[in-house]
XYZ file of C-alpha atoms in Angstrom:
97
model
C 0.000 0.000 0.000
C 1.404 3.602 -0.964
C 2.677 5.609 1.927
C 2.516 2.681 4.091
C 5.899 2.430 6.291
C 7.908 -0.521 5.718
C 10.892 -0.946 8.451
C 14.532 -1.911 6.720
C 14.712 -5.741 6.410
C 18.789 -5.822 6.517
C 21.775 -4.304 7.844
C 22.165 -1.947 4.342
C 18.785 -0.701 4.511
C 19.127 0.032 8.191
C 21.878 2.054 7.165
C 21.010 3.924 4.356
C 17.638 4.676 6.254
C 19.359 6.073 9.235
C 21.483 7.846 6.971
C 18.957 9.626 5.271
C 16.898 10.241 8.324
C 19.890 11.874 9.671
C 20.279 14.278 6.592
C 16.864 14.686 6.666
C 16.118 15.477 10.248
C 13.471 12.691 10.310
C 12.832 9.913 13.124
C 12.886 7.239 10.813
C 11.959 6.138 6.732
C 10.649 3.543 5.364
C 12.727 1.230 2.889
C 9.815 2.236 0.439
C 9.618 5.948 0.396
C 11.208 8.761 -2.071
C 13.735 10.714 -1.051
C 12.370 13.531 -2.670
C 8.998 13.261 -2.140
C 10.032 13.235 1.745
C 12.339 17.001 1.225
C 15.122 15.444 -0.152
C 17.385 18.344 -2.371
C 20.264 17.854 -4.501
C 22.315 19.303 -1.719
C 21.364 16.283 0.632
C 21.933 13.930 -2.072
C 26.086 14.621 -2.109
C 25.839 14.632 1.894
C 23.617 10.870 2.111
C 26.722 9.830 -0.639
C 29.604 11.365 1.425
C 28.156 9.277 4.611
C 27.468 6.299 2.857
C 31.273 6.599 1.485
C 32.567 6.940 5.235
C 30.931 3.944 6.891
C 30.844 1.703 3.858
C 34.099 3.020 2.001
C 31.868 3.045 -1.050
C 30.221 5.751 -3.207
C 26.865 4.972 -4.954
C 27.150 7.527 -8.308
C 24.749 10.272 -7.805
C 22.383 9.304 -10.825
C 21.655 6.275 -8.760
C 19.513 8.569 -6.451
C 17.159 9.938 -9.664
C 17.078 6.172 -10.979
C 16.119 4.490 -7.315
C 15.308 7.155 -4.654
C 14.067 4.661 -2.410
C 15.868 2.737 0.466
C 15.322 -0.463 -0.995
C 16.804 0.646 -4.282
C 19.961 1.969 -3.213
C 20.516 -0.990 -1.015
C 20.179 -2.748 -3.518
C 23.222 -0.853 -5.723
C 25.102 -0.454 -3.265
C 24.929 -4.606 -2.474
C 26.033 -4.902 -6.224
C 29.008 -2.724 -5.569
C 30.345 -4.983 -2.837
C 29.594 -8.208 -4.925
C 31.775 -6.547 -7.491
C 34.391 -5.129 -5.334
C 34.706 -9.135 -3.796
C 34.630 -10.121 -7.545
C 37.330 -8.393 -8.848
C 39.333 -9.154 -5.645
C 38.761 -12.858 -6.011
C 39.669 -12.926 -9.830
C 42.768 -14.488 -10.412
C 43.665 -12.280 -13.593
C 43.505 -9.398 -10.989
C 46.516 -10.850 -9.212
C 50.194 -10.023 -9.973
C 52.844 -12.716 -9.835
C-alpha cells in the first residue's frame, strides 16, 4: 500500500535509512519511500553519498539517487558494488605474480 511504512529488512537498509533520516532530520523512513517526495534536495543527495562513502568506504554515483530514490533501491546498488568489489578481488587475472 502507498505511503505505508515498511521498516529496513537488513543491515544496508538500516543504514542507508538512518542515513537519510539523519540528513533529513526525520525519526525514521521507510525502505519504500522517495527521497524527494520526503524534502530530499540535490544538496542532501552529495551529503547521504559522502556518509554512505565513510561507513561503507563506497560511493553509490549520484544518478543512482534519480534512478532508485528509495531505500530499498539503493541498497540494492550499493549490495552490487560490494559483490563486485569481492569479484574483482577474487579474480585471479587481478593478481600479480
Amino acid at each position: 500500500m502507498p505511503g505505508e511504512y515498511v521498516a529496513p529488512r537488513t543491515e544496508v537498509e538500516q543504514l542507508i535509512a538512518d542515513v537519510r533520516a539523519d540528513v533529513l532530520g526525520r525519526d525514521r523512513i521507510g525502505v519504500h519511500d522517495d527521497f524527494f517526495d520526503l524534502g530530499g534536495q540535490s544538496l542532501d543527495v552529495a551529503r547521504v553519498v559522502n556518509q554512505i562513502q565513510l561507513l561503507t568506504g563506497l560511493e553509490p554515483e549520484l544518478a543512482v539517487f534519480f534512478v532508485t530514490p528509495t531505500v530499498a533501491g539503493l541498497a540494492e546498488r550499493v549490495i552490487e558494488q560490494f559483490a563486485a568489489l569481492e569479484e574483482a578481488a577474487e579474480d585471479p587475472a587481478d593478481v600479480e605474480t
